[in-house]
Amino acid sequence: MRLQDVHAVITGGGSGIGAAIARALAAEGARLTLIGRRRDALEATAASLPHAHVAPADVADRAAVEAAFDSARGAHGPISILVNNAGIAPSAPFARVTAEAWRGAMAINLDALFHCCQAALPDLLAAPAGRIVTVASTAGVKGYAYTAPYVASKHGAIGLMRALAIEYAATGLTANAVCPGFTDTDIVGQAVANIRAKTGRSETEALAELTRFNPQRRLIDPVEVAEAVLWLCLPASRSVTGQAVMVAGGEVM
Ligand code: NAP
């Protein structure tokens, strides 16, 4: 048990990659707080884990984030690990992106990291091995068409991790990003449905539009992303900071 009784907060812990991260950290003995908007999804993930507290909140709402982190501390004490995983992936041609859609992507994929990192910071700095891991994306290091707000916000997410890594390098806190390629979750399910609706292609053809980016020609399993996050959370990973770790089948070398 390499994270015995360590308190980890995971945003977006009710589904997909976040739920896989929750299971991976719990398997190493961590106590968890799961944050997301849908209480039922959080409780469904928490039900199978030994010490999982749920704190429903919209991570784009600063006051709600502060209340959720207070609730987290009330349940499990000071926070040692913050996993910024909540995110949305809207798609549209750039010319049709509305100001509201742009702001919405920035609010959840980037502003929320600012809110959560600041809310957890005093605890993370006091912890013997404070950890911030942000689930960014290959879209944080390269461009994709039809998803400009997502690409821009994920580039910003990696930039924030690099800034914090340098600013806190003399402390025990590390800050890193994990960058999955297309991963088998609801976000990809929605993307496949979108492609089908807009092009009339079959499910197999629509899926191939996404897997073609991965040299291994497959979707990433959320468990693979969770294992990379777990590794960065371990005390032994203290020399790894400011990194963007690709979990993408070789898509970005
Ligand atoms: P997912 O199952 O849709 O997970 C997204 C999670 O974020 C949900 O649990 C959702 O919970 C939460 N969330 C969204 N907006 C929120 C808000 N305003 N406040 C609080 N929680 C919010 O999809 P996923 O693929 O696991 O995505 C997890 C992360 O991986 C995202 O940051 C995504 O960008 C990144 N990623 C995914 C892929 C992929 O191909 N799947 C690839 C690269 C990176 P609620 O709806 O209950 O709030």
Short mmCIF file of C-alpha atoms and ligand atoms in Angstrom, two decimals:
data_model
loop_
_atom_site.label_atom_id
_atom_site.label_comp_id
_atom_site.label_asym_id
_atom_site.label_seq_id
_atom_site.Cartn_x
_atom_site.Cartn_y
_atom_site.Cartn_z
CA MET A 1 0.00 0.00 0.00
CA ARG A 2 2.09 2.89 -1.27
CA LEU A 3 -0.52 5.59 -0.53
CA GLN A 4 -1.87 4.24 2.77
CA ASP A 5 -4.29 6.82 4.29
CA VAL A 6 -3.05 9.58 1.97
CA HIS A 7 -5.95 11.92 1.10
CA ALA A 8 -6.47 12.42 -2.65
CA VAL A 9 -9.06 14.72 -4.21
CA ILE A 10 -10.13 13.72 -7.73
CA THR A 11 -12.29 16.01 -9.87
CA GLY A 12 -14.54 14.31 -12.38
CA GLY A 13 -14.22 11.16 -10.27
CA GLY A 14 -17.70 9.90 -11.10
CA SER A 15 -16.98 8.56 -14.58
CA GLY A 16 -14.46 7.50 -17.21
CA ILE A 17 -10.81 8.29 -16.52
CA GLY A 18 -11.57 9.90 -13.13
CA ALA A 19 -13.33 6.78 -11.85
CA ALA A 20 -10.40 4.63 -13.04
CA ILE A 21 -7.99 6.95 -11.18
CA ALA A 22 -10.14 6.64 -8.05
CA ARG A 23 -9.92 2.83 -8.21
CA ALA A 24 -6.14 2.89 -8.83
CA LEU A 25 -5.40 5.23 -5.90
CA ALA A 26 -7.82 3.39 -3.60
CA ALA A 27 -6.05 0.11 -4.42
CA GLU A 28 -2.89 1.69 -2.93
CA GLY A 29 -4.72 2.63 0.29
CA ALA A 30 -5.60 6.28 -0.46
CA ARG A 31 -8.61 7.98 1.12
CA LEU A 32 -10.55 9.79 -1.57
CA THR A 33 -12.77 12.78 -2.13
CA LEU A 34 -14.59 12.68 -5.45
CA ILE A 35 -15.85 15.95 -6.95
CA GLY A 36 -18.21 16.40 -9.90
CA ARG A 37 -21.61 17.90 -10.65
CA ARG A 38 -23.69 14.69 -10.62
CA ARG A 39 -24.01 13.28 -7.11
CA ASP A 40 -25.40 9.96 -8.42
CA ALA A 41 -22.33 9.35 -10.62
CA LEU A 42 -19.97 10.17 -7.73
CA GLU A 43 -21.87 7.88 -5.36
CA ALA A 44 -21.83 5.05 -7.91
CA THR A 45 -18.02 5.22 -8.09
CA ALA A 46 -17.65 5.65 -4.32
CA ALA A 47 -19.90 2.68 -3.54
CA SER A 48 -17.23 0.15 -4.55
CA LEU A 49 -14.35 1.90 -2.74
CA PRO A 50 -13.47 1.64 0.97
CA HIS A 51 -12.90 5.30 1.96
CA ALA A 52 -14.48 7.54 -0.67
CA HIS A 53 -16.24 10.77 0.27
CA VAL A 54 -18.31 12.61 -2.35
CA ALA A 55 -18.47 16.40 -2.58
CA PRO A 56 -20.66 17.47 -5.51
CA ALA A 57 -19.58 20.79 -7.04
CA ASP A 58 -19.13 22.61 -10.31
CA VAL A 59 -15.36 23.07 -10.56
CA ALA A 60 -15.85 26.25 -12.60
CA ASP A 61 -17.52 27.88 -9.58
CA ARG A 62 -14.89 29.19 -7.17
CA ALA A 63 -17.17 29.34 -4.11
CA ALA A 64 -18.45 25.82 -4.81
CA VAL A 65 -14.86 24.56 -5.13
CA GLU A 66 -13.89 26.11 -1.80
CA ALA A 67 -16.95 24.52 -0.13
CA ALA A 68 -16.13 21.13 -1.66
CA PHE A 69 -12.52 21.28 -0.44
CA ASP A 70 -13.74 22.22 3.07
CA SER A 71 -16.04 19.20 2.93
CA ALA A 72 -13.09 17.05 1.76
CA ARG A 73 -10.96 18.16 4.72
CA GLY A 74 -13.85 17.54 7.08
CA ALA A 75 -14.09 13.94 5.85
CA HIS A 76 -10.45 12.89 5.52
CA GLY A 77 -8.23 15.72 6.84
CA PRO A 78 -5.52 17.59 4.91
CA ILE A 79 -5.16 16.93 1.19
CA SER A 80 -1.90 15.46 -0.14
CA ILE A 81 -2.87 14.73 -3.74
CA LEU A 82 -4.97 16.77 -6.17
CA VAL A 83 -5.98 15.15 -9.45
CA ASN A 84 -7.50 17.72 -11.82
CA ASN A 85 -9.41 15.44 -14.16
CA ALA A 86 -12.81 17.10 -14.79
CA GLY A 87 -13.12 18.36 -18.34
CA ILE A 88 -15.33 18.83 -21.37
CA ALA A 89 -14.51 18.40 -25.06
CA PRO A 90 -16.88 20.42 -27.25
CA SER A 91 -16.39 20.28 -31.01
CA ALA A 92 -17.28 22.78 -33.75
CA PRO A 93 -15.57 24.46 -36.69
CA PHE A 94 -13.64 27.44 -35.31
CA ALA A 95 -15.75 29.95 -37.27
CA ARG A 96 -18.86 28.70 -35.46
CA VAL A 97 -17.48 28.63 -31.91
CA THR A 98 -19.59 31.02 -29.85
CA ALA A 99 -18.12 33.23 -27.14
CA GLU A 100 -20.18 31.24 -24.62
CA ALA A 101 -18.77 27.90 -25.80
CA TRP A 102 -15.23 29.30 -25.68
CA ARG A 103 -15.74 30.62 -22.12
CA GLY A 104 -17.37 27.37 -21.02
CA ALA A 105 -14.41 25.26 -22.16
CA MET A 106 -11.94 27.66 -20.54
CA ALA A 107 -13.95 27.75 -17.31
CA ILE A 108 -13.99 23.96 -16.86
CA ASN A 109 -10.70 22.92 -18.51
CA LEU A 110 -8.49 25.77 -17.28
CA ASP A 111 -10.06 28.20 -14.76
CA ALA A 112 -11.09 25.21 -12.61
CA LEU A 113 -7.44 24.16 -12.29
CA PHE A 114 -6.64 27.61 -10.90
CA HIS A 115 -9.51 27.30 -8.39
CA CYS A 116 -8.67 23.73 -7.30
CA CYS A 117 -4.89 24.25 -7.11
CA GLN A 118 -5.34 27.34 -4.95
CA ALA A 119 -7.94 25.64 -2.74
CA ALA A 120 -5.61 22.69 -2.07
CA LEU A 121 -2.28 24.57 -2.01
CA PRO A 122 -1.74 25.13 1.75
CA ASP A 123 -2.33 21.41 2.41
CA LEU A 124 -0.22 20.30 -0.55
CA LEU A 125 2.72 22.41 0.64
CA ALA A 126 2.42 21.06 4.18
CA ALA A 127 2.27 17.43 3.00
CA PRO A 128 5.49 15.39 2.93
CA ALA A 129 4.93 14.56 -0.75
CA GLY A 130 2.31 16.94 -2.19
CA ARG A 131 1.16 16.06 -5.70
CA ILE A 132 -0.83 17.80 -8.41
CA VAL A 133 -1.61 15.71 -11.48
CA THR A 134 -3.73 17.23 -14.23
CA VAL A 135 -5.36 15.08 -16.87
CA ALA A 136 -4.66 17.23 -19.92
CA SER A 137 -4.57 15.61 -23.38
CA THR A 138 -2.44 15.13 -26.45
CA ALA A 139 -4.45 18.26 -27.42
CA GLY A 140 -2.28 20.05 -24.86
CA VAL A 141 0.82 19.60 -27.01
CA LYS A 142 -0.51 19.48 -30.60
CA GLY A 143 -3.43 20.85 -32.58
CA TYR A 144 -6.57 19.06 -33.77
CA ALA A 145 -9.19 20.50 -36.12
CA TYR A 146 -12.73 21.41 -34.97
CA THR A 147 -11.91 21.67 -31.28
CA ALA A 148 -10.02 24.96 -30.86
CA PRO A 149 -11.31 25.81 -27.33
CA TYR A 150 -10.33 22.33 -26.12
CA VAL A 151 -6.85 22.51 -27.67
CA ALA A 152 -6.23 26.02 -26.32
CA SER A 153 -7.48 25.17 -22.80
CA LYS A 154 -5.42 21.95 -22.61
CA HIS A 155 -2.28 23.82 -23.74
CA GLY A 156 -3.02 26.20 -20.87
CA ALA A 157 -3.44 23.31 -18.43
CA ILE A 158 0.03 22.01 -19.22
CA GLY A 159 1.42 25.53 -18.98
CA LEU A 160 -0.01 25.91 -15.49
CA MET A 161 1.58 22.62 -14.37
CA ARG A 162 4.96 23.76 -15.72
CA ALA A 163 4.64 27.12 -13.92
CA LEU A 164 3.78 25.48 -10.58
CA ALA A 165 6.56 22.90 -10.97
CA ILE A 166 9.15 25.68 -11.18
CA GLU A 167 7.57 27.92 -8.55
CA TYR A 168 7.42 25.10 -5.97
CA ALA A 169 10.50 23.14 -7.00
CA ALA A 170 12.20 23.81 -3.66
CA THR A 171 9.27 22.21 -1.78
CA GLY A 172 7.98 18.63 -1.69
CA LEU A 173 5.21 19.50 -4.17
CA THR A 174 5.33 18.25 -7.76
CA ALA A 175 2.99 19.28 -10.58
CA ASN A 176 2.59 17.23 -13.75
CA ALA A 177 0.19 16.57 -16.60
CA VAL A 178 -0.87 13.23 -18.04
CA CYS A 179 -1.87 13.44 -21.70
CA PRO A 180 -4.11 10.67 -22.98
CA GLY A 181 -4.86 10.13 -26.63
CA PHE A 182 -8.44 9.17 -27.53
CA THR A 183 -9.63 7.07 -24.58
CA ASP A 184 -12.60 4.74 -24.25
CA THR A 185 -15.00 6.96 -22.21
CA ASP A 186 -18.27 8.90 -22.64
CA ILE A 187 -16.40 11.83 -24.22
CA VAL A 188 -15.31 9.61 -27.10
CA GLY A 189 -18.76 8.02 -27.25
CA GLN A 190 -20.21 11.49 -27.80
CA ALA A 191 -17.56 12.30 -30.43
CA VAL A 192 -18.41 9.11 -32.35
CA ALA A 193 -22.14 9.95 -32.17
CA ASN A 194 -21.35 13.48 -33.46
CA ILE A 195 -19.33 12.18 -36.41
CA ARG A 196 -22.10 9.71 -37.28
CA ALA A 197 -24.80 12.40 -37.11
CA LYS A 198 -22.81 14.86 -39.24
CA THR A 199 -21.40 12.44 -41.85
CA GLY A 200 -23.80 9.48 -41.94
CA ARG A 201 -20.87 7.10 -41.36
CA SER A 202 -21.21 3.77 -39.53
CA GLU A 203 -20.03 3.42 -35.92
CA THR A 204 -16.91 1.51 -37.06
CA GLU A 205 -16.05 4.20 -39.62
CA ALA A 206 -16.66 7.01 -37.13
CA LEU A 207 -14.49 5.30 -34.50
CA ALA A 208 -11.72 4.83 -37.10
CA GLU A 209 -11.70 8.65 -37.55
CA LEU A 210 -10.43 8.84 -33.96
CA THR A 211 -8.25 5.73 -33.68
CA ARG A 212 -6.33 6.73 -36.85
CA PHE A 213 -4.47 9.30 -34.73
CA ASN A 214 -3.02 6.53 -32.51
CA PRO A 215 -0.17 4.59 -34.19
CA GLN A 216 -1.40 1.52 -32.26
CA ARG A 217 -4.80 2.00 -33.96
CA ARG A 218 -6.92 1.63 -30.83
CA LEU A 219 -8.53 3.62 -28.05
CA ILE A 220 -6.59 3.98 -24.80
CA ASP A 221 -8.07 2.11 -21.82
CA PRO A 222 -8.88 4.49 -18.88
CA VAL A 223 -6.94 2.06 -16.62
CA GLU A 224 -3.76 2.85 -18.57
CA VAL A 225 -4.21 6.57 -17.88
CA ALA A 226 -4.92 5.85 -14.22
CA GLU A 227 -1.68 3.87 -13.86
CA ALA A 228 0.33 6.85 -15.16
CA VAL A 229 -1.46 9.17 -12.72
CA LEU A 230 -0.80 6.75 -9.86
CA TRP A 231 2.91 6.62 -10.70
CA LEU A 232 3.19 10.43 -10.57
CA CYS A 233 1.38 10.44 -7.19
CA LEU A 234 3.85 8.09 -5.51
CA PRO A 235 6.42 9.53 -3.06
CA ALA A 236 9.16 7.87 -5.14
CA SER A 237 8.26 10.07 -8.15
CA ARG A 238 9.53 13.22 -6.43
CA SER A 239 12.06 14.01 -9.18
CA VAL A 240 9.39 14.03 -11.87
CA THR A 241 7.84 17.50 -12.06
CA GLY A 242 6.72 19.90 -14.77
CA GLN A 243 6.26 17.01 -17.19
CA ALA A 244 3.58 16.19 -19.74
CA VAL A 245 3.44 12.38 -19.84
CA MET A 246 1.89 11.01 -23.04
CA VAL A 247 -0.35 7.94 -22.78
CA ALA A 248 -1.23 7.82 -26.45
CA GLY A 249 0.22 4.77 -28.21
CA GLY A 250 3.06 6.83 -29.67
CA GLU A 251 0.85 9.57 -31.15
CA VAL A 252 3.11 12.28 -29.74
CA MET A 253 6.74 11.30 -29.27
P1 NAP B 1 -16.06 11.84 -18.88
O1 NAP B 1 -16.42 10.47 -18.45
O2 NAP B 1 -17.08 12.67 -19.57
O3 NAP B 1 -15.50 12.60 -17.60
C1 NAP B 1 -15.54 13.99 -17.43
C2 NAP B 1 -15.80 14.22 -15.96
O4 NAP B 1 -15.68 15.62 -15.68
C3 NAP B 1 -17.21 13.79 -15.56
O5 NAP B 1 -17.14 12.95 -14.43
C4 NAP B 1 -17.90 15.10 -15.23
O6 NAP B 1 -18.80 14.92 -14.14
C5 NAP B 1 -16.74 15.99 -14.84
N1 NAP B 1 -17.05 17.38 -15.08
C6 NAP B 1 -17.30 17.99 -16.27
N2 NAP B 1 -17.60 19.28 -16.08
C7 NAP B 1 -17.53 19.50 -14.74
C8 NAP B 1 -17.75 20.62 -13.92
N3 NAP B 1 -18.10 21.82 -14.43
N4 NAP B 1 -17.59 20.50 -12.58
C9 NAP B 1 -17.26 19.31 -12.03
N5 NAP B 1 -17.04 18.20 -12.77
C10 NAP B 1 -17.18 18.30 -14.11
O7 NAP B 1 -14.80 11.82 -19.85
P2 NAP B 1 -13.28 11.38 -19.62
O8 NAP B 1 -12.79 10.98 -20.95
O9 NAP B 1 -13.15 10.47 -18.49
O10 NAP B 1 -12.61 12.80 -19.28
C11 NAP B 1 -11.77 13.01 -18.16
C12 NAP B 1 -10.64 13.96 -18.56
O11 NAP B 1 -9.82 13.31 -19.53
C13 NAP B 1 -11.08 15.28 -19.19
O12 NAP B 1 -10.33 16.35 -18.66
C14 NAP B 1 -10.76 15.08 -20.66
O13 NAP B 1 -10.51 16.29 -21.33
C15 NAP B 1 -9.52 14.22 -20.55
N6 NAP B 1 -9.20 13.47 -21.78
C16 NAP B 1 -10.08 12.58 -22.28
C17 NAP B 1 -9.74 11.91 -23.46
C18 NAP B 1 -10.68 10.92 -24.10
O14 NAP B 1 -10.46 10.58 -25.28
N7 NAP B 1 -11.67 10.38 -23.41
C19 NAP B 1 -8.51 12.15 -24.09
C20 NAP B 1 -7.64 13.08 -23.51
C21 NAP B 1 -7.99 13.73 -22.36
P3 NAP B 1 -20.22 15.69 -14.06
O15 NAP B 1 -20.78 15.69 -15.45
O16 NAP B 1 -21.00 14.90 -13.08
O17 NAP B 1 -19.88 17.07 -13.57
#
